Amino acid sequence: MSRPRLTIGTYGEITTRRLPSGRVEARTRYRDWDGVARLVQASAESAAAATRALKAKCADRNLLAPTTGILAPDSPFPDLVEYWLEDIDLEGRLATATRQLYERDMRTLVLPAFAGLTLREIGVARCDQFFKQLAKQSYAKAKHARVVLRLALALAVRHEVLPRNPVDHVARLHRPARTPDALTPAEVNAIRAAIAYWEAGRSASGPRPDGQLGAIVEVMLGTSARIGEVLAIRRRDVDITGAPPSIRIAGTIVSHRGEPTVRQDHPKTAKSRRAVAIPSFTAEAVRRRLAKLEDPSVDALLFCSREGTPLTTNNVRRQLRHVMDLAGITGVTPHMFRRTVATAISAQAGVDLAAELLGHTDPKITIQHYIRRNEMVNPATAQMLERAFAKDA
């Protein structure tokens, strides 16, 4: 009668023998994950020590399943990176910009620190220290590095190359405390004045103004839209004759590496697709832009180059930075107008309406990243204290 077959991941009877060197060798048959039973052996000074070493070797073998594919536990980490990028392309679920961002973060942040390691050498402690050291330079870099390293190692786990993902067990990254910055009404008007001065041709330096920057700012202030969403507004998205007039946010501008800038037919998230009633200052800026458009089609972009092609977000940022430098105003970015709108709406109507206007699914995001905290305590406390502790006449 034949011996019963070993279960995958188990070993059989352990035997020992004395080697010519005087050491003791322990041996057994171990059935690997591919179903093949292989001889495993370990040696030590005594039979008991050799047996313990052999059992430890089998336990380690059980954790790391051999693979017949491209990757194995002893594969260099760069091999996993290339395999992971190929897998992303095979799935085809990521937007091109996200795919490029993942590759950039992996090659610039993670790969330099892990290029000399095999997959089995990447443990929790090594990952934990890497993220902490990177976080000293930049929380954002550490966060991005954690995302891509976790995704790559998760692929190794799914393909049974590694038993677990070490990134799942590292310490949590702590974001430095930061208060969202927003513009005051006086600062908004100063920015408007600086742009008007530049667009009137009174500044001798810098790029020639085409009259669009001021209107772009007015639309951002009147809609809370992201800069890419504003640049993606078409004639069909604008209703100036309605009561009230409105703009539909239904796309964004994307610039992929090595490709021309194009309009994407959906904004950042599903809830970002929305129609926004606009104030009079935005409606007036839109009317002026519509009057200047030479393309009569409903798909003509409200803001575009002289050839009718989409403007790049980087070009608008560059123009805004140049005008602000001329005016001696620092720290102004397109996204600051979005935070300014959120702060103003929250102060007058509450955070829920601010979140709805911004297209956020969770008001916590609006509070944490967009609304400047009002440091003024309710002045009613002064009257209360006056009544409680007023000096006797």
Coordinates of C-alpha atoms in Angstrom, one line a residue:
M1 CA 0.0 0.0 0.0
S2 CA 1.5 3.4 -1.0
R3 CA 2.1 6.1 1.5
P4 CA -0.6 8.8 1.7
R5 CA 0.2 11.9 -0.3
L6 CA 1.4 14.9 1.6
T7 CA -1.0 17.9 1.8
I8 CA 0.4 21.0 0.1
G9 CA 2.4 23.1 2.5
T10 CA 3.2 20.2 4.9
Y11 CA 6.3 18.0 5.4
G12 CA 6.7 14.3 6.1
E13 CA 8.9 12.2 8.5
I14 CA 12.1 13.9 9.6
T15 CA 15.3 11.8 9.6
T16 CA 18.8 12.8 10.8
R17 CA 22.3 11.6 10.0
R18 CA 25.8 12.5 11.1
L19 CA 27.9 14.3 8.5
P20 CA 31.6 13.7 8.0
S21 CA 32.2 17.1 9.4
G22 CA 30.7 16.1 12.7
R23 CA 27.5 18.2 12.3
V24 CA 24.0 16.6 12.2
E25 CA 21.8 16.9 9.1
A26 CA 18.0 16.8 9.4
R27 CA 16.0 15.9 6.2
T28 CA 12.4 15.6 5.1
R29 CA 10.1 15.8 2.1
Y30 CA 8.1 19.0 1.8
R31 CA 5.2 19.4 -0.7
D32 CA 5.4 22.8 -2.3
W33 CA 2.6 25.0 -3.6
D34 CA 3.0 23.7 -7.1
G35 CA 2.2 20.2 -5.8
V36 CA 5.8 18.8 -6.1
A37 CA 7.4 17.1 -3.0
R38 CA 11.0 18.3 -2.6
L39 CA 13.8 17.3 -0.3
V40 CA 14.5 20.0 2.4
Q41 CA 17.4 19.8 4.7
A42 CA 19.2 21.7 7.5
S43 CA 22.3 21.1 9.6
A44 CA 23.4 22.0 13.1
E45 CA 25.7 20.8 16.0
S46 CA 23.1 18.4 17.4
A47 CA 20.1 16.4 16.1
A48 CA 17.6 18.5 18.1
A49 CA 19.1 21.7 16.8
A50 CA 19.1 20.4 13.2
T51 CA 15.4 19.4 13.6
R52 CA 14.4 22.8 14.9
A53 CA 16.3 24.5 12.0
L54 CA 14.6 22.2 9.5
K55 CA 11.1 22.9 10.9
A56 CA 11.8 26.7 10.8
K57 CA 12.9 26.3 7.2
C58 CA 9.7 24.5 6.3
A59 CA 7.6 27.2 8.1
D60 CA 9.4 29.9 6.1
R61 CA 8.8 27.9 2.9
N62 CA 5.2 27.6 3.7
L63 CA 4.9 31.4 4.0
L64 CA 6.3 32.2 0.6
A65 CA 4.6 30.3 -2.2
P66 CA 6.9 29.5 -5.2
T67 CA 5.5 30.8 -8.4
T68 CA 6.0 29.7 -12.0
G69 CA 5.3 33.2 -13.3
I70 CA 7.6 36.2 -13.7
L71 CA 7.9 37.0 -10.0
A72 CA 9.2 35.1 -7.0
P73 CA 10.0 36.1 -3.4
D74 CA 13.6 36.6 -4.4
S75 CA 12.8 38.7 -7.4
P76 CA 14.3 42.3 -7.4
F77 CA 11.9 45.0 -6.5
P78 CA 12.3 46.8 -9.9
D79 CA 10.9 43.6 -11.5
L80 CA 7.7 44.0 -9.5
V81 CA 7.5 47.7 -10.5
E82 CA 7.6 46.9 -14.2
Y83 CA 5.1 44.0 -13.7
W84 CA 2.8 46.3 -11.7
L85 CA 2.8 49.0 -14.4
E86 CA 2.1 46.4 -17.0
D87 CA -0.8 45.1 -14.9
I88 CA -2.3 48.7 -14.6
D89 CA -2.2 49.1 -18.4
L90 CA -3.8 45.6 -18.8
E91 CA -6.7 46.5 -16.5
G92 CA -7.1 49.9 -18.3
R93 CA -9.2 51.4 -15.4
L94 CA -7.1 54.3 -14.4
A95 CA -7.3 57.7 -16.1
T96 CA -4.1 58.5 -18.1
A97 CA -3.2 61.3 -15.7
T98 CA -3.5 59.0 -12.7
R99 CA -1.4 56.3 -14.4
Q100 CA 1.3 58.8 -15.1
L101 CA 1.2 60.2 -11.6
Y102 CA 1.6 56.6 -10.1
E103 CA 4.6 55.9 -12.3
R104 CA 6.2 59.2 -11.5
D105 CA 5.7 58.7 -7.7
M106 CA 7.0 55.1 -7.9
R107 CA 10.1 56.0 -9.9
T108 CA 11.1 59.2 -8.1
L109 CA 10.0 58.5 -4.5
V110 CA 10.0 54.7 -3.9
L111 CA 12.3 53.0 -6.4
P112 CA 15.5 54.8 -5.3
A113 CA 15.1 53.4 -1.7
F114 CA 14.0 49.9 -2.7
A115 CA 15.9 49.2 -6.0
G116 CA 18.5 47.0 -4.3
L117 CA 16.1 44.8 -2.4
T118 CA 14.3 41.6 -3.2
L119 CA 10.6 41.2 -2.5
R120 CA 11.1 39.0 0.6
E121 CA 13.4 41.6 2.1
I122 CA 10.7 44.3 2.1
G123 CA 9.1 44.1 5.6
V124 CA 7.0 46.2 7.8
A125 CA 9.9 47.8 9.7
R126 CA 11.7 48.8 6.5
C127 CA 8.5 50.3 5.0
D128 CA 7.7 52.1 8.3
Q129 CA 11.1 53.7 8.5
F130 CA 11.0 54.7 4.9
F131 CA 7.7 56.5 5.2
K132 CA 8.7 58.3 8.4
Q133 CA 11.9 59.6 6.9
L134 CA 10.1 60.7 3.8
A135 CA 7.4 62.4 5.9
K136 CA 10.2 64.6 7.5
Q137 CA 10.7 66.1 4.0
S138 CA 7.1 66.2 3.0
Y139 CA 3.8 64.7 4.2
A140 CA 2.5 64.7 0.6
K141 CA 5.5 62.8 -0.7
A142 CA 5.2 60.2 2.1
K143 CA 1.4 59.8 1.4
H144 CA 2.0 59.4 -2.4
A145 CA 4.8 56.9 -1.8
R146 CA 2.6 54.9 0.5
V147 CA -0.2 54.7 -2.1
V148 CA 2.0 53.3 -4.9
L149 CA 4.1 51.0 -2.8
R150 CA 1.0 49.5 -1.2
L151 CA -0.6 49.0 -4.6
A152 CA 2.5 47.3 -6.0
L153 CA 3.0 45.0 -3.1
A154 CA -0.7 44.2 -3.1
L155 CA -0.2 42.8 -6.6
A156 CA 2.6 40.5 -5.2
V157 CA 0.2 39.3 -2.5
R158 CA -2.6 38.6 -5.0
H159 CA -0.2 36.5 -7.1
E160 CA 0.9 34.6 -4.0
V161 CA 4.4 35.8 -4.2
L162 CA 4.2 37.4 -0.7
P163 CA 2.1 36.2 2.2
R164 CA 1.0 39.7 3.3
N165 CA 1.4 43.4 2.4
P166 CA 3.8 45.1 4.8
V167 CA 2.4 48.5 4.0
D168 CA -0.9 47.5 5.7
H169 CA 0.8 47.3 9.0
V170 CA 3.0 50.5 9.1
A171 CA 2.3 53.4 11.5
R172 CA -0.3 56.0 10.4
L173 CA 1.0 59.1 8.7
H174 CA 0.0 62.3 10.6
R175 CA -0.8 65.3 8.5
P176 CA 0.7 68.5 9.9
A177 CA -1.9 70.9 11.2
R178 CA -2.8 73.5 8.6
T179 CA -5.5 76.1 8.5
P180 CA -7.1 76.5 5.0
D181 CA -6.3 80.0 3.6
A182 CA -9.0 82.1 2.0
L183 CA -9.1 85.7 0.6
T184 CA -10.9 88.5 2.3
P185 CA -13.3 90.7 0.2
A186 CA -10.6 93.5 0.2
E187 CA -8.0 91.1 -1.1
V188 CA -10.3 89.9 -3.8
N189 CA -10.9 93.4 -5.0
A190 CA -7.1 94.1 -4.9
I191 CA -6.6 91.1 -7.2
R192 CA -9.3 92.3 -9.5
A193 CA -7.7 95.7 -9.7
A194 CA -4.3 94.2 -10.5
I195 CA -5.7 92.0 -13.3
A196 CA -7.6 95.0 -14.7
Y197 CA -4.5 97.1 -14.7
W198 CA -2.5 94.4 -16.5
E199 CA -5.3 93.6 -19.1
A200 CA -5.6 97.3 -19.9
G201 CA -2.0 97.1 -21.2
R202 CA -0.5 99.4 -18.6
S203 CA 2.2 96.8 -17.7
A204 CA 5.2 96.7 -20.1
S205 CA 6.5 93.3 -19.1
G206 CA 5.2 89.8 -19.3
P207 CA 2.9 87.9 -21.7
R208 CA 0.5 90.0 -23.8
P209 CA -3.0 89.9 -22.1
D210 CA -5.9 88.5 -24.1
G211 CA -8.6 89.7 -21.7
Q212 CA -9.5 86.2 -20.4
L213 CA -7.8 86.1 -17.0
G214 CA -10.2 88.5 -15.3
A215 CA -13.2 86.7 -16.6
I216 CA -11.8 83.3 -15.5
V217 CA -11.3 84.7 -12.0
E218 CA -14.9 86.0 -11.9
V219 CA -16.2 82.6 -13.0
M220 CA -14.2 80.9 -10.3
L221 CA -15.5 83.3 -7.7
G222 CA -19.1 82.9 -8.9
T223 CA -19.1 79.1 -9.2
S224 CA -16.4 77.6 -6.9
A225 CA -15.3 75.5 -9.8
R226 CA -11.8 74.2 -10.2
I227 CA -9.6 75.9 -12.7
G228 CA -9.8 72.9 -15.1
E229 CA -13.6 72.9 -14.8
V230 CA -13.8 76.6 -15.6
L231 CA -11.6 76.2 -18.7
A232 CA -13.9 73.3 -19.9
I233 CA -17.1 75.4 -19.9
R234 CA -18.7 75.5 -23.4
R235 CA -21.3 77.8 -24.9
R236 CA -23.9 75.1 -24.3
D237 CA -23.1 75.0 -20.6
V238 CA -24.1 78.7 -20.1
D239 CA -27.6 80.1 -19.5
I240 CA -27.4 83.8 -19.2
T241 CA -31.1 84.5 -19.9
G242 CA -32.4 82.3 -17.1
A243 CA -33.7 83.5 -13.8
P244 CA -31.3 83.2 -12.2
P245 CA -28.5 82.8 -14.8
S246 CA -26.5 79.6 -14.4
I247 CA -23.5 77.6 -15.6
R248 CA -23.3 73.8 -15.8
I249 CA -20.0 72.2 -14.7
A250 CA -19.8 69.2 -16.9
G251 CA -16.1 68.6 -17.8
T252 CA -12.5 69.5 -17.1
I253 CA -9.3 70.2 -19.0
V254 CA -6.6 67.5 -19.0
S255 CA -3.0 67.7 -20.2
H256 CA -1.4 64.3 -20.5
R257 CA 2.4 64.0 -20.9
G258 CA 3.3 63.9 -24.6
E259 CA -0.3 64.6 -25.7
P260 CA -2.2 67.8 -26.6
T261 CA -4.4 69.4 -24.0
V262 CA -8.1 68.3 -24.4
R263 CA -11.5 68.7 -22.8
Q264 CA -12.5 65.7 -20.8
D265 CA -16.3 65.1 -20.9
H266 CA -16.7 64.7 -17.1
P267 CA -15.3 66.6 -14.1
K268 CA -13.2 65.2 -11.3
T269 CA -16.0 63.2 -9.6
A270 CA -19.6 62.2 -10.3
K271 CA -21.0 64.8 -7.9
S272 CA -18.8 67.5 -9.4
R273 CA -21.2 67.5 -12.4
R274 CA -23.6 70.2 -11.3
A275 CA -25.5 73.4 -12.4
V276 CA -24.7 76.5 -10.4
A277 CA -26.7 79.7 -10.3
I278 CA -24.2 82.6 -10.8
P279 CA -24.1 86.1 -9.3
S280 CA -24.3 89.2 -11.4
F281 CA -20.6 89.9 -11.5
T282 CA -20.0 86.4 -13.0
A283 CA -22.9 86.7 -15.4
E284 CA -21.5 90.0 -16.7
A285 CA -18.0 88.5 -17.3
V286 CA -19.6 85.6 -19.2
R287 CA -21.7 87.9 -21.4
R288 CA -18.5 89.8 -22.4
R289 CA -16.8 86.5 -23.2
L290 CA -19.7 85.2 -25.3
A291 CA -19.7 88.4 -27.3
K292 CA -16.1 87.9 -28.2
L293 CA -16.4 84.3 -29.2
E294 CA -15.9 83.9 -33.0
D295 CA -17.0 80.2 -33.0
P296 CA -20.8 80.1 -33.1
S297 CA -21.1 76.4 -32.3
V298 CA -22.7 75.2 -29.0
D299 CA -19.5 73.3 -28.2
A300 CA -17.2 76.3 -28.5
L301 CA -15.2 76.8 -25.3
L302 CA -15.9 79.9 -23.3
F303 CA -12.1 80.3 -22.7
C304 CA -9.7 79.2 -25.4
S305 CA -6.7 80.1 -27.5
R306 CA -6.9 82.3 -30.6
E307 CA -7.2 79.0 -32.6
G308 CA -10.1 77.9 -30.4
T309 CA -8.1 75.1 -28.7
P310 CA -8.3 74.6 -24.9
L311 CA -6.2 76.7 -22.6
T312 CA -3.9 74.7 -20.3
T313 CA -4.3 75.1 -16.5
N314 CA -0.6 75.7 -16.2
N315 CA -0.7 78.6 -18.6
V316 CA -3.5 80.3 -16.5
R317 CA -1.5 79.7 -13.3
R318 CA 1.5 81.2 -14.9
Q319 CA -0.4 84.3 -16.0
L320 CA -2.0 84.7 -12.6
R321 CA 1.4 84.4 -10.9
H322 CA 2.9 87.0 -13.2
V323 CA 0.2 89.5 -12.6
M324 CA 0.3 89.0 -8.8
D325 CA 4.1 89.4 -8.8
L326 CA 3.6 92.7 -10.6
A327 CA 1.1 93.9 -8.0
G328 CA 3.3 92.7 -5.1
I329 CA 0.6 90.1 -4.0
T330 CA 1.9 86.7 -2.9
G331 CA 0.4 83.3 -2.4
V332 CA -2.5 83.6 -4.8
T333 CA -3.4 80.4 -6.7
P334 CA -6.5 79.4 -8.7
H335 CA -7.5 76.9 -5.9
M336 CA -7.5 79.8 -3.4
F337 CA -10.6 81.2 -5.0
R338 CA -12.4 77.9 -4.4
R339 CA -11.5 78.0 -0.7
T340 CA -12.6 81.7 -0.6
V341 CA -16.0 80.8 -2.0
A342 CA -16.4 77.9 0.5
T343 CA -15.5 80.1 3.4
A344 CA -18.0 82.8 2.3
I345 CA -20.9 80.4 1.8
S346 CA -20.2 78.5 5.0
A347 CA -20.1 81.8 7.0
Q348 CA -23.6 82.8 5.7
A349 CA -25.4 79.6 5.2
G350 CA -23.5 76.7 6.8
V351 CA -21.0 74.0 5.7
D352 CA -23.6 71.7 4.0
L353 CA -24.5 74.3 1.4
A354 CA -20.8 75.1 0.9
A355 CA -20.1 71.4 0.3
E356 CA -23.0 71.1 -2.2
L357 CA -21.7 74.1 -4.1
L358 CA -18.2 72.7 -4.3
G359 CA -19.5 69.2 -5.4
H360 CA -18.2 67.4 -2.3
T361 CA -19.9 64.2 -1.1
D362 CA -18.7 64.7 2.4
P363 CA -18.8 68.0 4.3
K364 CA -15.8 66.9 6.3
I365 CA -13.6 67.4 3.3
T366 CA -15.0 71.0 2.9
I367 CA -14.3 71.8 6.6
Q368 CA -10.8 70.3 6.7
H369 CA -9.5 71.6 3.4
Y370 CA -11.6 74.6 2.2
I371 CA -13.0 76.7 5.0
R372 CA -10.9 79.2 6.9
R373 CA -11.8 79.0 10.6
N374 CA -13.4 82.2 12.1
E375 CA -11.2 83.0 15.1
M376 CA -13.7 85.5 16.5
V377 CA -15.7 84.1 19.4
N378 CA -19.4 85.2 19.6
P379 CA -19.2 88.8 20.9
A380 CA -22.3 88.1 23.1
T381 CA -19.7 86.8 25.6
A382 CA -18.7 90.4 26.3
Q383 CA -22.2 91.4 27.3
M384 CA -22.5 88.3 29.5
L385 CA -19.2 89.1 31.3
E386 CA -20.3 92.7 31.7
R387 CA -23.4 91.7 33.5
A388 CA -21.5 89.1 35.6
F389 CA -18.5 91.1 36.7
A390 CA -19.3 94.8 36.2
K391 CA -17.7 97.1 38.8
D392 CA -19.9 98.6 41.4
A393 CA -20.6 102.3 40.9

